[in-house]
PDB file of C-alpha atoms in Angstrom:
ATOM      1  CA  MET A  16       1.329  -9.976  -6.077  1.00  0.00           C
ATOM      2  CA  GLU A  17      -0.862 -10.168  -3.001  1.00  0.00           C
ATOM      3  CA  ALA A  18      -2.925 -13.101  -4.305  1.00  0.00           C
ATOM      4  CA  PHE A  19       0.205 -15.023  -5.302  1.00  0.00           C
ATOM      5  CA  SER A  20       1.804 -14.392  -1.898  1.00  0.00           C
ATOM      6  CA  ASP A  21      -1.379 -15.413  -0.078  1.00  0.00           C
ATOM      7  CA  GLY A  22      -1.441 -18.649  -2.076  1.00  0.00           C
ATOM      8  CA  VAL A  23       2.202 -19.431  -1.308  1.00  0.00           C
ATOM      9  CA  MET A  24       1.672 -18.839   2.417  1.00  0.00           C
ATOM     10  CA  ALA A  25      -1.435 -21.040   2.397  1.00  0.00           C
ATOM     11  CA  ILE A  26       0.554 -23.806   0.707  1.00  0.00           C
ATOM     12  CA  ILE A  27       3.345 -23.440   3.279  1.00  0.00           C
ATOM     13  CA  ILE A  28       0.862 -23.953   6.119  1.00  0.00           C
ATOM     14  CA  THR A  29      -0.710 -26.901   4.295  1.00  0.00           C
ATOM     15  CA  ILE A  30       2.672 -28.566   3.793  1.00  0.00           C
ATOM     16  CA  MET A  31       3.523 -28.085   7.467  1.00  0.00           C
ATOM     17  CA  VAL A  32       0.326 -29.743   8.673  1.00  0.00           C
ATOM     18  CA  LEU A  33       0.641 -32.580   6.174  1.00  0.00           C
ATOM     19  CA  GLU A  34       4.137 -33.304   7.483  1.00  0.00           C
ATOM     20  CA  MET A  35       2.682 -34.144  10.893  1.00  0.00           C
ATOM     21  CA  LYS A  36       2.186 -37.886  11.168  1.00  0.00           C
ATOM     22  CA  VAL A  37      -0.809 -39.492  12.847  1.00  0.00           C
ATOM     23  CA  PRO A  38       0.223 -41.412  15.983  1.00  0.00           C
ATOM     24  CA  HIS A  39      -0.024 -45.174  16.157  1.00  0.00           C
ATOM     25  CA  GLY A  40      -2.362 -45.962  19.020  1.00  0.00           C
ATOM     26  CA  GLU A  41      -5.698 -44.817  20.256  1.00  0.00           C
ATOM     27  CA  GLN A  42      -4.725 -43.668  23.724  1.00  0.00           C
ATOM     28  CA  ILE A  43      -3.914 -40.050  24.506  1.00  0.00           C
ATOM     29  CA  GLU A  44      -0.421 -41.194  25.521  1.00  0.00           C
ATOM     30  CA  ALA A  45       0.256 -41.924  21.841  1.00  0.00           C
ATOM     31  CA  LEU A  46       0.390 -38.147  21.307  1.00  0.00           C
ATOM     32  CA  ARG A  47       3.222 -37.596  23.803  1.00  0.00           C
ATOM     33  CA  PRO A  48       6.089 -38.402  21.371  1.00  0.00           C
ATOM     34  CA  LEU A  49       4.514 -36.000  18.856  1.00  0.00           C
ATOM     35  CA  LEU A  50       4.415 -33.051  21.266  1.00  0.00           C
ATOM     36  CA  PRO A  51       7.665 -31.468  19.950  1.00  0.00           C
ATOM     37  CA  VAL A  52       6.360 -31.785  16.386  1.00  0.00           C
ATOM     38  CA  LEU A  53       3.064 -30.158  17.372  1.00  0.00           C
ATOM     39  CA  LEU A  54       4.781 -27.353  19.304  1.00  0.00           C
ATOM     40  CA  SER A  55       7.133 -26.559  16.423  1.00  0.00           C
ATOM     41  CA  TYR A  56       4.130 -26.549  14.061  1.00  0.00           C
ATOM     42  CA  VAL A  57       2.221 -24.117  16.316  1.00  0.00           C
ATOM     43  CA  LEU A  58       5.220 -21.772  16.496  1.00  0.00           C
ATOM     44  CA  SER A  59       5.698 -21.834  12.726  1.00  0.00           C
ATOM     45  CA  PHE A  60       1.973 -21.425  12.081  1.00  0.00           C
ATOM     46  CA  VAL A  61       2.026 -18.294  14.247  1.00  0.00           C
ATOM     47  CA  TYR A  62       5.074 -16.967  12.395  1.00  0.00           C
ATOM     48  CA  ILE A  63       3.512 -17.554   8.966  1.00  0.00           C
ATOM     49  CA  GLY A  64       0.332 -15.894  10.266  1.00  0.00           C
ATOM     50  CA  ILE A  65       2.347 -12.883  11.430  1.00  0.00           C
ATOM     51  CA  TYR A  66       4.055 -12.571   8.053  1.00  0.00           C
ATOM     52  CA  TRP A  67       0.764 -12.976   6.206  1.00  0.00           C
ATOM     53  CA  ASN A  68      -0.970 -10.336   8.354  1.00  0.00           C
ATOM     54  CA  ASN A  69       1.820  -7.763   8.101  1.00  0.00           C
ATOM     55  CA  HIS A  70       2.362  -8.493   4.396  1.00  0.00           C
ATOM     56  CA  HIS A  71      -1.362  -7.929   3.805  1.00  0.00           C
ATOM     57  CA  HIS A  72      -1.269  -4.559   5.570  1.00  0.00           C
ATOM     58  CA  LEU A  73       1.964  -3.585   3.827  1.00  0.00           C
ATOM     59  CA  LEU A  74       0.541  -4.248   0.370  1.00  0.00           C
ATOM     60  CA  HIS A  75      -2.666  -2.375   1.153  1.00  0.00           C
ATOM     61  CA  ALA A  76      -0.559   0.681   1.976  1.00  0.00           C
ATOM     62  CA  THR A  77       1.478   0.217  -1.218  1.00  0.00           C
ATOM     63  CA  GLU A  78       0.293   2.232  -4.182  1.00  0.00           C
ATOM     64  CA  ARG A  79       2.657   0.982  -6.928  1.00  0.00           C
ATOM     65  CA  ILE A  80       4.593  -2.209  -7.571  1.00  0.00           C
ATOM     66  CA  GLY A  81       7.731  -2.391  -9.686  1.00  0.00           C
ATOM     67  CA  GLY A  82      10.117  -5.139 -10.750  1.00  0.00           C
ATOM     68  CA  GLY A  83      12.397  -4.664  -7.750  1.00  0.00           C
ATOM     69  CA  VAL A  84       9.447  -5.005  -5.391  1.00  0.00           C
ATOM     70  CA  LEU A  85       8.360  -8.210  -7.138  1.00  0.00           C
ATOM     71  CA  TRP A  86      11.830  -9.722  -6.719  1.00  0.00           C
ATOM     72  CA  ALA A  87      12.036  -8.599  -3.095  1.00  0.00           C
ATOM     73  CA  ASN A  88       8.663 -10.245  -2.472  1.00  0.00           C
ATOM     74  CA  LEU A  89       9.843 -13.455  -4.121  1.00  0.00           C
ATOM     75  CA  HIS A  90      12.954 -13.353  -1.935  1.00  0.00           C
ATOM     76  CA  LEU A  91      10.721 -13.218   1.160  1.00  0.00           C
ATOM     77  CA  LEU A  92       8.572 -16.081  -0.116  1.00  0.00           C
ATOM     78  CA  PHE A  93      11.693 -18.194  -0.677  1.00  0.00           C
ATOM     79  CA  TRP A  94      12.685 -17.951   2.977  1.00  0.00           C
ATOM     80  CA  LEU A  95       9.133 -18.537   4.161  1.00  0.00           C
ATOM     81  CA  SER A  96       8.956 -21.635   1.948  1.00  0.00           C
ATOM     82  CA  LEU A  97      11.728 -23.184   4.048  1.00  0.00           C
ATOM     83  CA  PHE A  98       9.529 -23.134   7.161  1.00  0.00           C
ATOM     84  CA  PRO A  99       8.079 -26.623   6.580  1.00  0.00           C
ATOM     85  CA  PHE A 100      11.576 -28.113   6.359  1.00  0.00           C
ATOM     86  CA  VAL A 101      13.056 -26.425   9.446  1.00  0.00           C
ATOM     87  CA  THR A 102       9.823 -26.882  11.402  1.00  0.00           C
ATOM     88  CA  GLY A 103       9.797 -30.603  10.704  1.00  0.00           C
ATOM     89  CA  TRP A 104      13.494 -31.051  11.432  1.00  0.00           C
ATOM     90  CA  MET A 105      13.278 -29.152  14.706  1.00  0.00           C
ATOM     91  CA  GLY A 106      10.162 -30.990  15.877  1.00  0.00           C
ATOM     92  CA  GLU A 107      11.366 -34.454  14.856  1.00  0.00           C
ATOM     93  CA  ASN A 108      14.625 -33.907  16.753  1.00  0.00           C
ATOM     94  CA  HIS A 109      13.020 -32.507  19.903  1.00  0.00           C
ATOM     95  CA  PHE A 110      14.442 -29.002  19.565  1.00  0.00           C
ATOM     96  CA  ALA A 111      18.075 -30.139  19.346  1.00  0.00           C
ATOM     97  CA  ALA A 112      20.780 -27.523  18.891  1.00  0.00           C
ATOM     98  CA  ALA A 113      21.442 -27.704  15.131  1.00  0.00           C
ATOM     99  CA  PRO A 114      17.775 -27.769  14.034  1.00  0.00           C
ATOM    100  CA  THR A 115      16.983 -24.963  16.480  1.00  0.00           C
ATOM    101  CA  ALA A 116      19.878 -22.888  15.123  1.00  0.00           C
ATOM    102  CA  LEU A 117      18.834 -23.505  11.506  1.00  0.00           C
ATOM    103  CA  TYR A 118      15.260 -22.527  12.414  1.00  0.00           C
ATOM    104  CA  GLY A 119      16.696 -19.261  13.731  1.00  0.00           C
ATOM    105  CA  GLY A 120      18.687 -18.848  10.532  1.00  0.00           C
ATOM    106  CA  VAL A 121      15.527 -19.115   8.454  1.00  0.00           C
ATOM    107  CA  LEU A 122      13.752 -16.677  10.791  1.00  0.00           C
ATOM    108  CA  LEU A 123      16.685 -14.282  10.436  1.00  0.00           C
ATOM    109  CA  MET A 124      16.702 -14.476   6.654  1.00  0.00           C
ATOM    110  CA  ALA A 125      12.903 -14.070   6.459  1.00  0.00           C
ATOM    111  CA  ALA A 126      13.129 -10.969   8.666  1.00  0.00           C
ATOM    112  CA  ILE A 127      15.911  -9.536   6.505  1.00  0.00           C
ATOM    113  CA  ALA A 128      13.903 -10.343   3.362  1.00  0.00           C
ATOM    114  CA  TYR A 129      10.812  -8.605   4.774  1.00  0.00           C
ATOM    115  CA  SER A 130      12.948  -5.574   5.581  1.00  0.00           C
ATOM    116  CA  ILE A 131      14.314  -5.598   2.012  1.00  0.00           C
ATOM    117  CA  LEU A 132      10.731  -5.776   0.690  1.00  0.00           C
ATOM    118  CA  VAL A 133       9.728  -2.760   2.769  1.00  0.00           C
ATOM    119  CA  ARG A 134      12.820  -0.813   1.659  1.00  0.00           C
ATOM    120  CA  SER A 135      12.134  -1.751  -1.986  1.00  0.00           C
ATOM    121  CA  ILE A 136       8.586  -0.421  -1.741  1.00  0.00           C
ATOM    122  CA  ILE A 137       9.826   2.794  -0.122  1.00  0.00           C
ATOM    123  CA  ALA A 138      12.535   3.194  -2.801  1.00  0.00           C
ATOM    124  CA  HIS A 139       9.923   2.678  -5.522  1.00  0.00           C
ATOM    125  CA  GLU A 140       7.269   4.966  -4.023  1.00  0.00           C
ATOM    126  CA  GLY A 141       9.445   7.590  -2.343  1.00  0.00           C
ATOM    127  CA  ARG A 142      10.245   8.729   1.163  1.00  0.00           C
ATOM    128  CA  GLU A 143       6.896  10.524   1.491  1.00  0.00           C
ATOM    129  CA  SER A 144       4.811   7.440   0.665  1.00  0.00           C
ATOM    130  CA  ARG A 145       2.309   5.925   3.081  1.00  0.00           C
ATOM    131  CA  VAL A 146       4.586   2.947   3.633  1.00  0.00           C
ATOM    132  CA  ALA A 147       7.581   5.173   4.448  1.00  0.00           C
ATOM    133  CA  ARG A 148       5.549   7.243   6.904  1.00  0.00           C
ATOM    134  CA  ALA A 149       4.074   4.139   8.531  1.00  0.00           C
ATOM    135  CA  ILE A 150       7.307   2.165   8.905  1.00  0.00           C
ATOM    136  CA  GLY A 151       9.479   4.993  10.173  1.00  0.00           C
ATOM    137  CA  GLY A 152      12.655   3.634  11.787  1.00  0.00           C
ATOM    138  CA  ASP A 153      11.183   0.115  12.082  1.00  0.00           C
ATOM    139  CA  PHE A 154      12.435  -0.545  15.622  1.00  0.00           C
ATOM    140  CA  LYS A 155      10.585  -3.865  15.939  1.00  0.00           C
ATOM    141  CA  GLY A 156      11.932  -5.111  12.631  1.00  0.00           C
ATOM    142  CA  LEU A 157      15.525  -4.234  13.505  1.00  0.00           C
ATOM    143  CA  LEU A 158      15.171  -5.666  17.015  1.00  0.00           C
ATOM    144  CA  SER A 159      13.841  -8.919  15.559  1.00  0.00           C
ATOM    145  CA  ILE A 160      16.819  -9.214  13.216  1.00  0.00           C
ATOM    146  CA  LEU A 161      19.265  -8.577  16.057  1.00  0.00           C
ATOM    147  CA  LEU A 162      17.553 -11.116  18.320  1.00  0.00           C
ATOM    148  CA  TYR A 163      17.524 -13.815  15.630  1.00  0.00           C
ATOM    149  CA  ALA A 164      21.210 -13.208  14.884  1.00  0.00           C
ATOM    150  CA  ALA A 165      22.085 -13.450  18.586  1.00  0.00           C
ATOM    151  CA  VAL A 166      19.991 -16.554  19.174  1.00  0.00           C
ATOM    152  CA  ILE A 167      21.568 -18.720  16.458  1.00  0.00           C
ATOM    153  CA  PRO A 168      24.791 -19.313  18.446  1.00  0.00           C
ATOM    154  CA  LEU A 169      22.761 -19.473  21.672  1.00  0.00           C
ATOM    155  CA  ALA A 170      20.919 -22.501  20.257  1.00  0.00           C
ATOM    156  CA  TYR A 171      24.161 -24.480  20.552  1.00  0.00           C
ATOM    157  CA  LEU A 172      24.631 -23.460  24.193  1.00  0.00           C
ATOM    158  CA  ILE A 173      21.112 -23.415  25.630  1.00  0.00           C
ATOM    159  CA  HIS A 174      18.623 -24.543  22.985  1.00  0.00           C
ATOM    160  CA  TRP A 175      15.566 -23.998  25.212  1.00  0.00           C
ATOM    161  CA  ALA A 176      16.593 -20.347  25.689  1.00  0.00           C
ATOM    162  CA  ALA A 177      16.723 -19.947  21.907  1.00  0.00           C
ATOM    163  CA  GLN A 178      13.204 -21.365  21.690  1.00  0.00           C
ATOM    164  CA  ALA A 179      12.076 -18.893  24.359  1.00  0.00           C
ATOM    165  CA  VAL A 180      13.445 -15.999  22.284  1.00  0.00           C
ATOM    166  CA  TYR A 181      11.623 -17.284  19.192  1.00  0.00           C
ATOM    167  CA  VAL A 182       8.387 -17.289  21.189  1.00  0.00           C
ATOM    168  CA  LEU A 183       9.148 -13.833  22.621  1.00  0.00           C
ATOM    169  CA  VAL A 184       9.692 -12.322  19.151  1.00  0.00           C
ATOM    170  CA  ALA A 185       6.496 -13.968  17.889  1.00  0.00           C
ATOM    171  CA  LEU A 186       4.582 -12.481  20.820  1.00  0.00           C
ATOM    172  CA  MET A 187       6.090  -9.081  20.014  1.00  0.00           C
ATOM    173  CA  TRP A 188       4.642  -9.299  16.484  1.00  0.00           C
ATOM    174  CA  LEU A 189       1.367 -11.057  17.260  1.00  0.00           C
ATOM    175  CA  VAL A 190      -0.574  -7.809  17.265  1.00  0.00           C
ATOM    176  CA  PRO A 191      -0.974  -6.530  13.680  1.00  0.00           C
ATOM    177  CA  ASP A 192       1.264  -3.618  12.746  1.00  0.00           C
ATOM    178  CA  ARG A 193      -0.873  -0.644  13.760  1.00  0.00           C
ATOM    179  CA  ARG A 194       1.479   1.842  12.089  1.00  0.00           C
ATOM    180  CA  ILE A 195       0.222   0.797   8.680  1.00  0.00           C
ATOM    181  CA  GLU A 196      -3.408   0.587   9.799  1.00  0.00           C
ATOM    182  CA  HIS A 197      -3.183   4.187  11.026  1.00  0.00           C
ATOM    183  CA  GLN A 198      -1.786   5.342   7.677  1.00  0.00           C
ATOM    184  CA  LEU A 199      -4.592   3.549   5.833  1.00  0.00           C
ATOM    185  CA  ALA A 200      -7.189   5.194   8.074  1.00  0.00           C
ATOM    186  CA  ASP A 201      -5.830   8.704   7.420  1.00  0.00           C
TER     187      ASP A 201
END
């Protein structure tokens, strides 16, 4: 499951970078119109990196995989696979309201899917498992879901504020989840 997931995430990043078009012109000014595309790519690359890192730690703390866990993992990968589409749409349209809101919708669904994956692992392994002890109440996960849900309508009012929240949540998760690392060390 881990190797398959790693491969899917690598393909997602590859698709995102291949969607970026080379500018016409040799001057540095030729890059200016591509700046929104580059910025949306960087944000999505960071998000995929965050999911990959936390997914890696989660699976290393997981002792058994069942059918429900496999489906929950596939559900997460589905939402992550939409990143190239929403990243491209948002960048090509200079962070307009609708693409920014849809980007938030995909972030929301990916966060919910990750939470379902964690809950599936805990249900399969039991409340005393390493994953259950490490995750606890999952404050950061729940906060992320709430922020994404709140930001979707905000994208239609103040789209730059929605972008700022996306960056803020990414910064919140940029450090690997130490809860799982501590459980693995014990």
